Amino acid sequence: MELKITCIPGDGIGPEIVAEAKKTLDAVAEKYGHDMHYTDILMGGASIDVHGVPLTDEAIETARSADAVLMGSIGGDTTTSPWYKLAPNLRPEAGLLAIRKALNLFANLRPAVLYEELAQACPLKTDISARGFDMLIMRELTGGLYFGERKTVEENGVRKAIDTLTYDENEIRRIAIKGFEIARKRRKKVTSVDKANVLDSSRLWRAVVEEVAKDYPDVVLEHMLVDNCAMQLVKDPAQFDVILTENMFGDILSDEASMVTGSIGMLSSASLNDTKFGLYEPSHGSAPDIAGQDKANPIATILSASMMLRYSFDLDKEADAIDNAVKQVLKDGYRTGDIMSVGCEQVGCKKMGDLIVERIK
Ligand code: NAD
């Protein structure tokens, strides 16, 4: 298969971790007979330094013409970097918002997996962490409260702020379809999270999700109120497979789910549109404090590349090869500094990439 991939190395540790992810993709391509074609574009601070803007129209067009985008991370030290003296629309993060909008990336996927070998990093009680967990939060990314009308007014000398939470059935249907499709590639369970006991938008959400569920009789659907879900994530995270939810609930729950894994350098993510196209990136930032020192953990980016193979290219066997190689490296006792523990061997970013590649071959 021919795969056209646009890469965004970005800033900070971005170029280091993207290089390792490309190395793993190349190993998979060699083993399974695929052709990977990479084109790099500039985004964030790297683009500001060259073009004066965090993302050019040409870069967007290059990304659009690819089958998928693999990104490292963007941004610098927000207190010392000159990029943060620029107007907000010219700062590094504006590039990310612009590319999400230009490519209509409305579905955000964040897996939260607790690896047995890293269980000591999990802040939950040992009887809970011992059961492990492997869930995926599917968050609607372009609608809801964050995109509704907002204003602040003054009435009779009292300041009043208004935000609007709106969803139409088409916005709900397209993310629900993504949720069920992805559950089919996993353990076939969707937990749809809403606040249907209070909000009209949630009642519509629940109704549309139930309509979509009829096309997926092999997937189990359950509904959960968001406040209960926040509790269940720390009480019994093993119960979840795919959590399907709207923008703000997903924002909060995905951070909570990430935190309970305890390892930021391990968390991948994807943002998809209504085709197979997606932008894949680690959940963490550009870690300027360790940039250029071969200290970064490349695993979140490598697992993002695995998600790309699975969700944009339907190459499940190849994605499994990467996921299993990562598990094997952890089992063999290798760790980067961020996940180091007693009795393990500490390695740098490049060496971690090499060890994963060896286990793919
Ligand atoms: P961060 O995630 O970059 O770093 C937080 C801490 O985690 C740091 O101590 C860092 O060294 C460590 N860390 C992060 N990733 C790691 C990895 N792969 N391996 C080892 N250690 C790792 O968050 P921050 O410091 O708040 O932000 C730094 C910059 O990143 C900011 O400019 C911020 O805006 C940007 N950012 C970008 C994205 C993105 O590109 N999508 C996301 C979040 C933050």
mmCIF file of C-alpha atoms and ligand atoms in Angstrom:
data_model
loop_
_atom_site.group_PDB
_atom_site.id
_atom_site.type_symbol
_atom_site.label_atom_id
_atom_site.label_comp_id
_atom_site.label_asym_id
_atom_site.label_seq_id
_atom_site.Cartn_x
_atom_site.Cartn_y
_atom_site.Cartn_z
ATOM 1 C CA MET A 1 0.000 0.000 0.000
ATOM 2 C CA GLU A 2 1.202 3.559 -0.779
ATOM 3 C CA LEU A 3 0.870 5.873 2.205
ATOM 4 C CA LYS A 4 1.277 9.644 1.775
ATOM 5 C CA ILE A 5 2.047 11.157 5.163
ATOM 6 C CA THR A 6 2.604 14.810 5.976
ATOM 7 C CA CYS A 7 4.852 15.229 9.019
ATOM 8 C CA ILE A 8 4.917 18.213 11.345
ATOM 9 C CA PRO A 9 8.036 17.899 13.492
ATOM 10 C CA GLY A 10 7.207 21.237 15.167
ATOM 11 C CA ASP A 11 9.129 22.646 18.113
ATOM 12 C CA GLY A 12 10.985 21.528 21.234
ATOM 13 C CA ILE A 13 11.206 17.728 21.395
ATOM 14 C CA GLY A 14 8.911 17.497 18.325
ATOM 15 C CA PRO A 15 11.642 16.774 15.723
ATOM 16 C CA GLU A 16 13.258 14.135 17.993
ATOM 17 C CA ILE A 17 10.055 12.168 18.661
ATOM 18 C CA VAL A 18 8.786 12.397 15.058
ATOM 19 C CA ALA A 19 12.121 10.988 13.832
ATOM 20 C CA GLU A 20 11.621 7.940 16.063
ATOM 21 C CA ALA A 21 8.008 7.490 14.925
ATOM 22 C CA LYS A 22 9.147 7.582 11.270
ATOM 23 C CA LYS A 23 11.752 4.947 12.103
ATOM 24 C CA THR A 24 9.025 2.651 13.463
ATOM 25 C CA LEU A 25 6.779 3.293 10.461
ATOM 26 C CA ASP A 26 9.666 2.449 8.131
ATOM 27 C CA ALA A 27 10.259 -0.811 9.991
ATOM 28 C CA VAL A 28 6.569 -1.720 9.607
ATOM 29 C CA ALA A 29 6.630 -0.733 5.933
ATOM 30 C CA GLU A 30 9.642 -2.940 5.288
ATOM 31 C CA LYS A 31 8.168 -5.921 7.123
ATOM 32 C CA TYR A 32 4.684 -5.750 5.590
ATOM 33 C CA GLY A 33 5.551 -4.388 2.131
ATOM 34 C CA HIS A 34 4.204 -0.812 2.174
ATOM 35 C CA ASP A 35 5.600 2.404 0.687
ATOM 36 C CA MET A 36 5.696 5.408 3.017
ATOM 37 C CA HIS A 37 6.104 8.847 1.439
ATOM 38 C CA TYR A 38 6.783 11.644 3.913
ATOM 39 C CA THR A 39 6.576 15.387 3.312
ATOM 40 C CA ASP A 40 7.523 17.706 6.168
ATOM 41 C CA ILE A 41 5.764 21.018 6.798
ATOM 42 C CA LEU A 42 6.508 23.770 9.288
ATOM 43 C CA MET A 43 4.047 24.682 12.013
ATOM 44 C CA GLY A 44 4.172 26.564 15.307
ATOM 45 C CA GLY A 45 7.361 28.356 16.317
ATOM 46 C CA ALA A 46 9.358 26.718 13.510
ATOM 47 C CA SER A 47 7.012 28.322 10.985
ATOM 48 C CA ILE A 48 6.992 31.692 12.780
ATOM 49 C CA ASP A 49 10.803 31.819 12.561
ATOM 50 C CA VAL A 50 10.755 31.246 8.789
ATOM 51 C CA HIS A 51 7.446 32.718 7.576
ATOM 52 C CA GLY A 52 6.323 35.025 10.393
ATOM 53 C CA VAL A 53 3.083 33.034 10.840
ATOM 54 C CA PRO A 54 2.442 29.737 12.675
ATOM 55 C CA LEU A 55 0.978 28.021 9.605
ATOM 56 C CA THR A 56 0.983 29.010 5.929
ATOM 57 C CA ASP A 57 -1.731 28.276 3.356
ATOM 58 C CA GLU A 58 0.810 26.203 1.415
ATOM 59 C CA ALA A 59 1.454 24.046 4.492
ATOM 60 C CA ILE A 60 -2.296 23.484 4.896
ATOM 61 C CA GLU A 61 -2.560 22.440 1.243
ATOM 62 C CA THR A 62 0.329 19.984 1.643
ATOM 63 C CA ALA A 63 -1.413 18.473 4.687
ATOM 64 C CA ARG A 64 -4.725 18.301 2.823
ATOM 65 C CA SER A 65 -3.175 16.443 -0.086
ATOM 66 C CA ALA A 66 -1.781 13.686 2.178
ATOM 67 C CA ASP A 67 -3.609 10.590 3.472
ATOM 68 C CA ALA A 68 -2.800 11.498 7.075
ATOM 69 C CA VAL A 69 -0.723 13.890 9.177
ATOM 70 C CA LEU A 70 1.763 12.882 11.871
ATOM 71 C CA MET A 71 2.692 15.638 14.275
ATOM 72 C CA GLY A 72 5.243 16.023 17.073
ATOM 73 C CA SER A 73 4.325 19.041 19.157
ATOM 74 C CA ILE A 74 4.473 22.773 18.884
ATOM 75 C CA GLY A 75 5.199 25.702 21.173
ATOM 76 C CA GLY A 76 8.023 26.926 23.332
ATOM 77 C CA ASP A 77 8.587 28.076 26.882
ATOM 78 C CA THR A 78 5.570 30.330 27.343
ATOM 79 C CA THR A 79 7.381 32.688 29.740
ATOM 80 C CA THR A 80 10.711 33.144 27.941
ATOM 81 C CA SER A 81 10.130 32.425 24.240
ATOM 82 C CA PRO A 82 9.753 35.501 21.968
ATOM 83 C CA TRP A 83 6.908 33.630 20.165
ATOM 84 C CA TYR A 84 4.663 34.508 23.145
ATOM 85 C CA LYS A 85 5.253 38.252 22.741
ATOM 86 C CA LEU A 86 3.329 38.080 19.439
ATOM 87 C CA ALA A 87 -0.413 38.708 19.082
ATOM 88 C CA PRO A 88 -2.445 35.598 20.097
ATOM 89 C CA ASN A 89 -3.369 34.795 16.470
ATOM 90 C CA LEU A 90 0.341 34.677 15.534
ATOM 91 C CA ARG A 91 1.509 32.444 18.382
ATOM 92 C CA PRO A 92 2.489 28.781 17.860
ATOM 93 C CA GLU A 93 -0.810 27.289 19.163
ATOM 94 C CA ALA A 94 -2.799 29.294 16.596
ATOM 95 C CA GLY A 95 -1.284 26.980 13.968
ATOM 96 C CA LEU A 96 -2.840 23.965 15.616
ATOM 97 C CA LEU A 97 -6.289 25.555 15.823
ATOM 98 C CA ALA A 98 -5.972 26.650 12.182
ATOM 99 C CA ILE A 99 -5.076 23.195 10.877
ATOM 100 C CA ARG A 100 -7.880 21.523 12.883
ATOM 101 C CA LYS A 101 -10.353 23.992 11.419
ATOM 102 C CA ALA A 102 -9.009 23.831 7.839
ATOM 103 C CA LEU A 103 -9.116 20.035 7.818
ATOM 104 C CA ASN A 104 -12.487 19.812 9.611
ATOM 105 C CA LEU A 105 -11.122 17.567 12.355
ATOM 106 C CA PHE A 106 -14.228 17.155 14.514
ATOM 107 C CA ALA A 107 -13.484 13.887 16.327
ATOM 108 C CA ASN A 108 -10.747 13.709 18.928
ATOM 109 C CA LEU A 109 -9.561 10.318 20.161
ATOM 110 C CA ARG A 110 -7.442 9.894 23.241
ATOM 111 C CA PRO A 111 -6.605 6.414 24.429
ATOM 112 C CA ALA A 112 -5.769 5.991 28.118
ATOM 113 C CA VAL A 113 -3.995 2.714 28.709
ATOM 114 C CA LEU A 114 -2.419 1.483 31.922
ATOM 115 C CA TYR A 115 0.491 -0.792 31.091
ATOM 116 C CA GLU A 116 1.114 -3.504 33.687
ATOM 117 C CA GLU A 117 4.806 -2.544 33.751
ATOM 118 C CA LEU A 118 3.991 1.107 34.578
ATOM 119 C CA ALA A 119 1.274 0.392 37.127
ATOM 120 C CA GLN A 120 3.341 1.994 39.907
ATOM 121 C CA ALA A 121 2.909 5.396 38.164
ATOM 122 C CA CYS A 122 -0.893 5.101 38.446
ATOM 123 C CA PRO A 123 -2.193 7.284 41.293
ATOM 124 C CA LEU A 124 -5.151 4.945 41.970
ATOM 125 C CA LYS A 125 -5.285 2.367 44.759
ATOM 126 C CA THR A 126 -3.378 -0.840 43.880
ATOM 127 C CA ASP A 127 -6.491 -3.043 43.906
ATOM 128 C CA ILE A 128 -7.887 -0.808 41.125
ATOM 129 C CA SER A 129 -4.677 -0.370 39.121
ATOM 130 C CA ALA A 130 -3.977 -4.125 39.330
ATOM 131 C CA ARG A 131 -6.968 -4.697 37.044
ATOM 132 C CA GLY A 132 -5.371 -2.437 34.389
ATOM 133 C CA PHE A 133 -7.426 -0.460 31.873
ATOM 134 C CA ASP A 134 -7.501 0.332 28.183
ATOM 135 C CA MET A 135 -10.068 2.945 27.178
ATOM 136 C CA LEU A 136 -10.472 5.503 24.446
ATOM 137 C CA ILE A 137 -12.173 8.857 24.862
ATOM 138 C CA MET A 138 -13.948 10.022 21.709
ATOM 139 C CA ARG A 139 -14.585 13.755 22.119
ATOM 140 C CA GLU A 140 -16.550 16.009 19.780
ATOM 141 C CA LEU A 141 -14.119 18.805 18.952
ATOM 142 C CA THR A 142 -15.817 21.528 16.929
ATOM 143 C CA GLY A 143 -19.224 22.141 18.533
ATOM 144 C CA GLY A 144 -20.898 22.663 21.896
ATOM 145 C CA LEU A 145 -20.175 25.265 24.537
ATOM 146 C CA TYR A 146 -16.703 26.210 23.266
ATOM 147 C CA PHE A 147 -18.070 27.249 19.876
ATOM 148 C CA GLY A 148 -21.473 28.676 20.859
ATOM 149 C CA GLU A 149 -22.385 32.337 21.000
ATOM 150 C CA ARG A 150 -21.008 34.132 24.033
ATOM 151 C CA LYS A 151 -21.220 37.581 25.495
ATOM 152 C CA THR A 152 -20.827 39.563 28.694
ATOM 153 C CA VAL A 153 -23.385 42.264 29.402
ATOM 154 C CA GLU A 154 -24.204 44.586 32.247
ATOM 155 C CA GLU A 155 -27.774 44.681 33.507
ATOM 156 C CA ASN A 156 -28.704 47.200 36.196
ATOM 157 C CA GLY A 157 -25.044 47.543 37.189
ATOM 158 C CA VAL A 158 -24.581 43.765 37.460
ATOM 159 C CA ARG A 159 -22.193 42.006 35.059
ATOM 160 C CA LYS A 160 -23.611 38.915 33.450
ATOM 161 C CA ALA A 161 -21.840 36.376 31.158
ATOM 162 C CA ILE A 162 -23.657 34.112 28.722
ATOM 163 C CA ASP A 163 -22.285 31.049 26.924
ATOM 164 C CA THR A 164 -24.419 28.940 24.610
ATOM 165 C CA LEU A 165 -24.336 25.160 24.281
ATOM 166 C CA THR A 166 -25.691 24.095 20.900
ATOM 167 C CA TYR A 167 -25.593 20.798 19.036
ATOM 168 C CA ASP A 168 -27.566 19.822 15.971
ATOM 169 C CA GLU A 169 -28.382 16.222 15.174
ATOM 170 C CA ASN A 170 -25.906 16.043 12.268
ATOM 171 C CA GLU A 171 -22.994 17.046 14.503
ATOM 172 C CA ILE A 172 -24.010 14.362 16.997
ATOM 173 C CA ARG A 173 -24.623 11.688 14.366
ATOM 174 C CA ARG A 174 -21.214 12.013 12.674
ATOM 175 C CA ILE A 175 -19.269 11.708 15.945
ATOM 176 C CA ALA A 176 -21.507 8.848 17.140
ATOM 177 C CA ILE A 177 -20.818 6.950 13.898
ATOM 178 C CA LYS A 178 -17.064 7.429 14.470
ATOM 179 C CA GLY A 179 -17.472 6.162 18.044
ATOM 180 C CA PHE A 180 -19.295 2.986 17.009
ATOM 181 C CA GLU A 181 -16.924 2.327 14.093
ATOM 182 C CA ILE A 182 -13.939 2.559 16.411
ATOM 183 C CA ALA A 183 -15.609 0.413 19.091
ATOM 184 C CA ARG A 184 -15.917 -2.277 16.405
ATOM 185 C CA LYS A 185 -12.125 -2.328 16.168
ATOM 186 C CA ARG A 186 -11.870 -2.679 19.961
ATOM 187 C CA ARG A 187 -13.955 -4.468 22.615
ATOM 188 C CA LYS A 188 -17.290 -3.380 21.091
ATOM 189 C CA LYS A 189 -18.665 -1.275 23.921
ATOM 190 C CA VAL A 190 -19.674 2.411 23.792
ATOM 191 C CA THR A 191 -20.393 4.432 26.918
ATOM 192 C CA SER A 192 -22.154 7.611 25.796
ATOM 193 C CA VAL A 193 -21.677 10.331 28.386
ATOM 194 C CA ASP A 194 -24.123 13.209 28.767
ATOM 195 C CA LYS A 195 -26.130 15.225 31.281
ATOM 196 C CA ALA A 196 -29.531 14.194 29.950
ATOM 197 C CA ASN A 197 -31.216 14.704 33.320
ATOM 198 C CA VAL A 198 -30.665 18.485 32.927
ATOM 199 C CA LEU A 199 -29.620 19.580 29.432
ATOM 200 C CA ASP A 200 -31.688 19.594 26.236
ATOM 201 C CA SER A 201 -28.509 19.245 24.158
ATOM 202 C CA SER A 202 -27.776 16.050 26.104
ATOM 203 C CA ARG A 203 -31.286 14.694 25.563
ATOM 204 C CA LEU A 204 -30.847 15.181 21.807
ATOM 205 C CA TRP A 205 -27.360 13.648 22.086
ATOM 206 C CA ARG A 206 -28.794 10.540 23.766
ATOM 207 C CA ALA A 207 -31.640 10.196 21.237
ATOM 208 C CA VAL A 208 -29.326 10.471 18.206
ATOM 209 C CA VAL A 209 -26.752 8.089 19.704
ATOM 210 C CA GLU A 210 -29.549 5.538 20.182
ATOM 211 C CA GLU A 211 -30.612 5.957 16.536
ATOM 212 C CA VAL A 212 -27.027 5.386 15.359
ATOM 213 C CA ALA A 213 -26.659 2.363 17.682
ATOM 214 C CA LYS A 214 -29.351 0.539 15.678
ATOM 215 C CA ASP A 215 -26.839 0.217 12.818
ATOM 216 C CA TYR A 216 -24.299 -1.399 15.161
ATOM 217 C CA PRO A 217 -26.137 -4.302 16.848
ATOM 218 C CA ASP A 218 -22.787 -5.977 17.601
ATOM 219 C CA VAL A 219 -21.713 -3.022 19.792
ATOM 220 C CA VAL A 220 -23.066 -2.678 23.348
ATOM 221 C CA LEU A 221 -24.292 0.840 24.166
ATOM 222 C CA GLU A 222 -24.693 2.249 27.660
ATOM 223 C CA HIS A 223 -25.468 5.802 28.781
ATOM 224 C CA MET A 224 -23.786 7.449 31.744
ATOM 225 C CA LEU A 225 -24.232 10.871 33.301
ATOM 226 C CA VAL A 226 -21.050 12.929 33.209
ATOM 227 C CA ASP A 227 -20.796 13.355 36.987
ATOM 228 C CA ASN A 228 -21.045 9.606 37.471
ATOM 229 C CA CYS A 229 -18.484 9.037 34.703
ATOM 230 C CA ALA A 230 -15.983 11.320 36.460
ATOM 231 C CA MET A 231 -16.352 9.126 39.560
ATOM 232 C CA GLN A 232 -16.265 5.815 37.696
ATOM 233 C CA LEU A 233 -12.987 6.788 35.988
ATOM 234 C CA VAL A 234 -11.210 6.675 39.340
ATOM 235 C CA LYS A 235 -13.340 3.921 40.905
ATOM 236 C CA ASP A 236 -13.441 1.328 38.138
ATOM 237 C CA PRO A 237 -11.677 2.480 34.927
ATOM 238 C CA ALA A 238 -11.491 -1.114 33.634
ATOM 239 C CA GLN A 239 -15.226 -1.005 32.797
ATOM 240 C CA PHE A 240 -14.686 1.427 29.881
ATOM 241 C CA ASP A 241 -13.896 0.707 26.247
ATOM 242 C CA VAL A 242 -14.995 3.719 24.133
ATOM 243 C CA ILE A 243 -16.319 6.784 25.968
ATOM 244 C CA LEU A 244 -18.280 8.917 23.502
ATOM 245 C CA THR A 245 -18.985 12.475 24.573
ATOM 246 C CA GLU A 246 -19.447 16.122 23.645
ATOM 247 C CA ASN A 247 -16.748 18.794 23.612
ATOM 248 C CA MET A 248 -16.571 20.171 27.160
ATOM 249 C CA PHE A 249 -17.299 16.887 28.947
ATOM 250 C CA GLY A 250 -14.631 15.249 26.757
ATOM 251 C CA ASP A 251 -12.119 17.987 27.512
ATOM 252 C CA ILE A 252 -12.413 17.342 31.235
ATOM 253 C CA LEU A 253 -12.813 13.549 31.174
ATOM 254 C CA SER A 254 -9.899 12.981 28.763
ATOM 255 C CA ASP A 255 -7.534 14.893 31.062
ATOM 256 C CA GLU A 256 -8.821 12.900 34.033
ATOM 257 C CA ALA A 257 -8.344 9.614 32.146
ATOM 258 C CA SER A 258 -4.807 10.656 31.113
ATOM 259 C CA MET A 259 -3.883 11.510 34.678
ATOM 260 C CA VAL A 260 -4.871 8.103 36.006
ATOM 261 C CA THR A 261 -2.360 6.444 33.690
ATOM 262 C CA GLY A 262 0.357 8.547 35.382
ATOM 263 C CA SER A 263 2.615 8.687 32.287
ATOM 264 C CA ILE A 264 2.277 11.689 29.970
ATOM 265 C CA GLY A 265 5.038 10.463 27.638
ATOM 266 C CA MET A 266 2.922 7.402 26.739
ATOM 267 C CA LEU A 267 -0.338 9.029 25.629
ATOM 268 C CA SER A 268 -1.202 9.189 21.942
ATOM 269 C CA SER A 269 -4.086 11.021 20.279
ATOM 270 C CA ALA A 270 -5.840 11.521 16.963
ATOM 271 C CA SER A 271 -8.201 14.055 15.425
ATOM 272 C CA LEU A 272 -10.326 12.798 12.540
ATOM 273 C CA ASN A 273 -12.677 14.232 9.930
ATOM 274 C CA ASP A 274 -15.558 12.427 8.242
ATOM 275 C CA THR A 275 -13.271 10.603 5.812
ATOM 276 C CA LYS A 276 -10.391 8.339 6.836
ATOM 277 C CA PHE A 277 -8.121 11.391 7.110
ATOM 278 C CA GLY A 278 -6.659 12.189 10.516
ATOM 279 C CA LEU A 279 -4.012 14.176 12.374
ATOM 280 C CA TYR A 280 -2.081 12.043 14.848
ATOM 281 C CA GLU A 281 -0.022 13.497 17.688
ATOM 282 C CA PRO A 282 1.088 12.797 21.250
ATOM 283 C CA SER A 283 -1.096 14.264 24.011
ATOM 284 C CA HIS A 284 1.852 16.031 25.605
ATOM 285 C CA GLY A 285 3.451 19.327 24.606
ATOM 286 C CA SER A 286 6.855 20.266 23.199
ATOM 287 C CA ALA A 287 8.698 19.875 26.547
ATOM 288 C CA PRO A 288 11.166 22.738 25.906
ATOM 289 C CA ASP A 289 12.904 21.883 29.208
ATOM 290 C CA ILE A 290 14.361 18.670 27.715
ATOM 291 C CA ALA A 291 14.470 19.574 23.994
ATOM 292 C CA GLY A 292 17.588 18.568 22.040
ATOM 293 C CA GLN A 293 18.953 16.406 24.881
ATOM 294 C CA ASP A 294 17.845 12.958 23.668
ATOM 295 C CA LYS A 295 15.759 12.637 26.851
ATOM 296 C CA ALA A 296 12.217 12.670 25.407
ATOM 297 C CA ASN A 297 10.001 9.613 25.529
ATOM 298 C CA PRO A 298 9.035 8.925 21.892
ATOM 299 C CA ILE A 299 6.401 6.284 22.763
ATOM 300 C CA ALA A 300 3.340 8.602 22.672
ATOM 301 C CA THR A 301 4.287 9.639 19.124
ATOM 302 C CA ILE A 302 5.093 6.074 18.092
ATOM 303 C CA LEU A 303 1.678 4.964 19.413
ATOM 304 C CA SER A 304 0.098 7.888 17.509
ATOM 305 C CA ALA A 305 1.700 6.484 14.345
ATOM 306 C CA SER A 306 0.154 3.124 15.231
ATOM 307 C CA MET A 307 -3.272 4.800 15.564
ATOM 308 C CA MET A 308 -2.703 6.317 12.120
ATOM 309 C CA LEU A 309 -2.138 2.870 10.610
ATOM 310 C CA ARG A 310 -5.251 1.514 12.355
ATOM 311 C CA TYR A 311 -7.740 4.334 11.831
ATOM 312 C CA SER A 312 -6.661 6.065 8.595
ATOM 313 C CA PHE A 313 -5.333 3.025 6.721
ATOM 314 C CA ASP A 314 -7.152 0.048 8.318
ATOM 315 C CA LEU A 315 -3.775 -1.647 8.763
ATOM 316 C CA ASP A 316 -4.654 -3.354 12.050
ATOM 317 C CA LYS A 317 -1.956 -6.057 11.861
ATOM 318 C CA GLU A 318 0.730 -3.410 11.329
ATOM 319 C CA ALA A 319 -0.643 -1.275 14.189
ATOM 320 C CA ASP A 320 -0.657 -4.348 16.459
ATOM 321 C CA ALA A 321 3.009 -4.919 15.551
ATOM 322 C CA ILE A 322 3.888 -1.452 16.891
ATOM 323 C CA ASP A 323 1.707 -1.760 20.010
ATOM 324 C CA ASN A 324 3.169 -5.178 20.833
ATOM 325 C CA ALA A 325 6.739 -3.947 20.286
ATOM 326 C CA VAL A 326 6.105 -1.100 22.757
ATOM 327 C CA LYS A 327 4.715 -3.545 25.323
ATOM 328 C CA GLN A 328 7.696 -5.864 24.816
ATOM 329 C CA VAL A 329 10.226 -3.063 25.320
ATOM 330 C CA LEU A 330 8.545 -2.151 28.611
ATOM 331 C CA LYS A 331 8.446 -5.816 29.625
ATOM 332 C CA ASP A 332 12.171 -6.056 28.821
ATOM 333 C CA GLY A 333 12.808 -3.311 31.361
ATOM 334 C CA TYR A 334 13.783 -0.326 29.188
ATOM 335 C CA ARG A 335 12.554 3.128 30.237
ATOM 336 C CA THR A 336 13.096 6.762 29.286
ATOM 337 C CA GLY A 337 13.680 9.145 32.223
ATOM 338 C CA ASP A 338 10.016 10.155 32.617
ATOM 339 C CA ILE A 339 8.866 6.570 33.289
ATOM 340 C CA MET A 340 12.051 5.292 34.949
ATOM 341 C CA SER A 341 11.753 2.995 37.937
ATOM 342 C CA VAL A 342 14.140 0.990 40.101
ATOM 343 C CA GLY A 343 15.631 -2.087 38.433
ATOM 344 C CA CYS A 344 15.019 -0.820 34.884
ATOM 345 C CA GLU A 345 17.560 0.400 32.334
ATOM 346 C CA GLN A 346 17.295 4.092 31.434
ATOM 347 C CA VAL A 347 17.653 4.894 27.726
ATOM 348 C CA GLY A 348 17.408 8.025 25.584
ATOM 349 C CA CYS A 349 14.888 8.917 22.888
ATOM 350 C CA LYS A 350 16.883 7.435 19.973
ATOM 351 C CA LYS A 351 17.722 4.211 21.787
ATOM 352 C CA MET A 352 14.066 3.739 22.764
ATOM 353 C CA GLY A 353 13.130 4.091 19.070
ATOM 354 C CA ASP A 354 15.823 1.544 18.119
ATOM 355 C CA LEU A 355 14.616 -0.948 20.730
ATOM 356 C CA ILE A 356 11.041 -0.718 19.442
ATOM 357 C CA VAL A 357 12.208 -1.106 15.823
ATOM 358 C CA GLU A 358 14.213 -4.240 16.772
ATOM 359 C CA ARG A 359 11.053 -5.781 18.209
ATOM 360 C CA ILE A 360 9.011 -4.973 15.097
ATOM 361 C CA LYS A 361 11.536 -6.707 12.831
HETATM 362 P P1 NAD B 1 4.583 19.594 28.210
HETATM 363 O O1 NAD B 1 3.668 18.438 27.984
HETATM 364 O O2 NAD B 1 5.407 20.012 27.059
HETATM 365 O O3 NAD B 1 5.572 19.271 29.420
HETATM 366 C C1 NAD B 1 5.129 18.999 30.759
HETATM 367 C C2 NAD B 1 6.203 18.173 31.482
HETATM 368 O O4 NAD B 1 6.204 16.847 30.948
HETATM 369 C C3 NAD B 1 7.632 18.708 31.271
HETATM 370 O O5 NAD B 1 8.370 18.496 32.445
HETATM 371 C C4 NAD B 1 8.188 17.841 30.150
HETATM 372 O O6 NAD B 1 9.599 17.692 30.196
HETATM 373 C C5 NAD B 1 7.470 16.525 30.394
HETATM 374 N N1 NAD B 1 7.233 15.790 29.141
HETATM 375 C C6 NAD B 1 6.288 16.070 28.198
HETATM 376 N N2 NAD B 1 6.384 15.214 27.179
HETATM 377 C C7 NAD B 1 7.395 14.380 27.476
HETATM 378 C C8 NAD B 1 7.996 13.290 26.797
HETATM 379 N N3 NAD B 1 7.563 12.856 25.605
HETATM 380 N N4 NAD B 1 9.034 12.670 27.393
HETATM 381 C C9 NAD B 1 9.493 13.056 28.577
HETATM 382 N N5 NAD B 1 8.975 14.076 29.279
HETATM 383 C C10 NAD B 1 7.945 14.740 28.726
HETATM 384 O O7 NAD B 1 3.669 20.771 28.732
HETATM 385 P P2 NAD B 1 4.039 22.328 28.997
HETATM 386 O O8 NAD B 1 5.399 22.425 29.604
HETATM 387 O O9 NAD B 1 2.873 22.868 29.719
HETATM 388 O O10 NAD B 1 4.065 22.992 27.557
HETATM 389 C C11 NAD B 1 5.240 23.222 26.796
HETATM 390 C C12 NAD B 1 4.848 23.780 25.446
HETATM 391 O O11 NAD B 1 4.080 22.800 24.721
HETATM 392 C C13 NAD B 1 3.958 25.015 25.533
HETATM 393 O O12 NAD B 1 4.363 25.916 24.531
HETATM 394 C C14 NAD B 1 2.559 24.496 25.246
HETATM 395 O O13 NAD B 1 1.708 25.477 24.699
HETATM 396 C C15 NAD B 1 2.880 23.420 24.231
HETATM 397 N N6 NAD B 1 1.848 22.379 24.078
HETATM 398 C C16 NAD B 1 1.651 21.921 22.806
HETATM 399 C C17 NAD B 1 0.737 20.916 22.582
HETATM 400 C C18 NAD B 1 0.575 20.412 21.190
HETATM 401 O O14 NAD B 1 1.458 20.603 20.364
HETATM 402 N N7 NAD B 1 -0.538 19.766 20.858
HETATM 403 C C19 NAD B 1 0.026 20.347 23.647
HETATM 404 C C20 NAD B 1 0.281 20.813 24.943
HETATM 405 C C21 NAD B 1 1.204 21.839 25.152
#
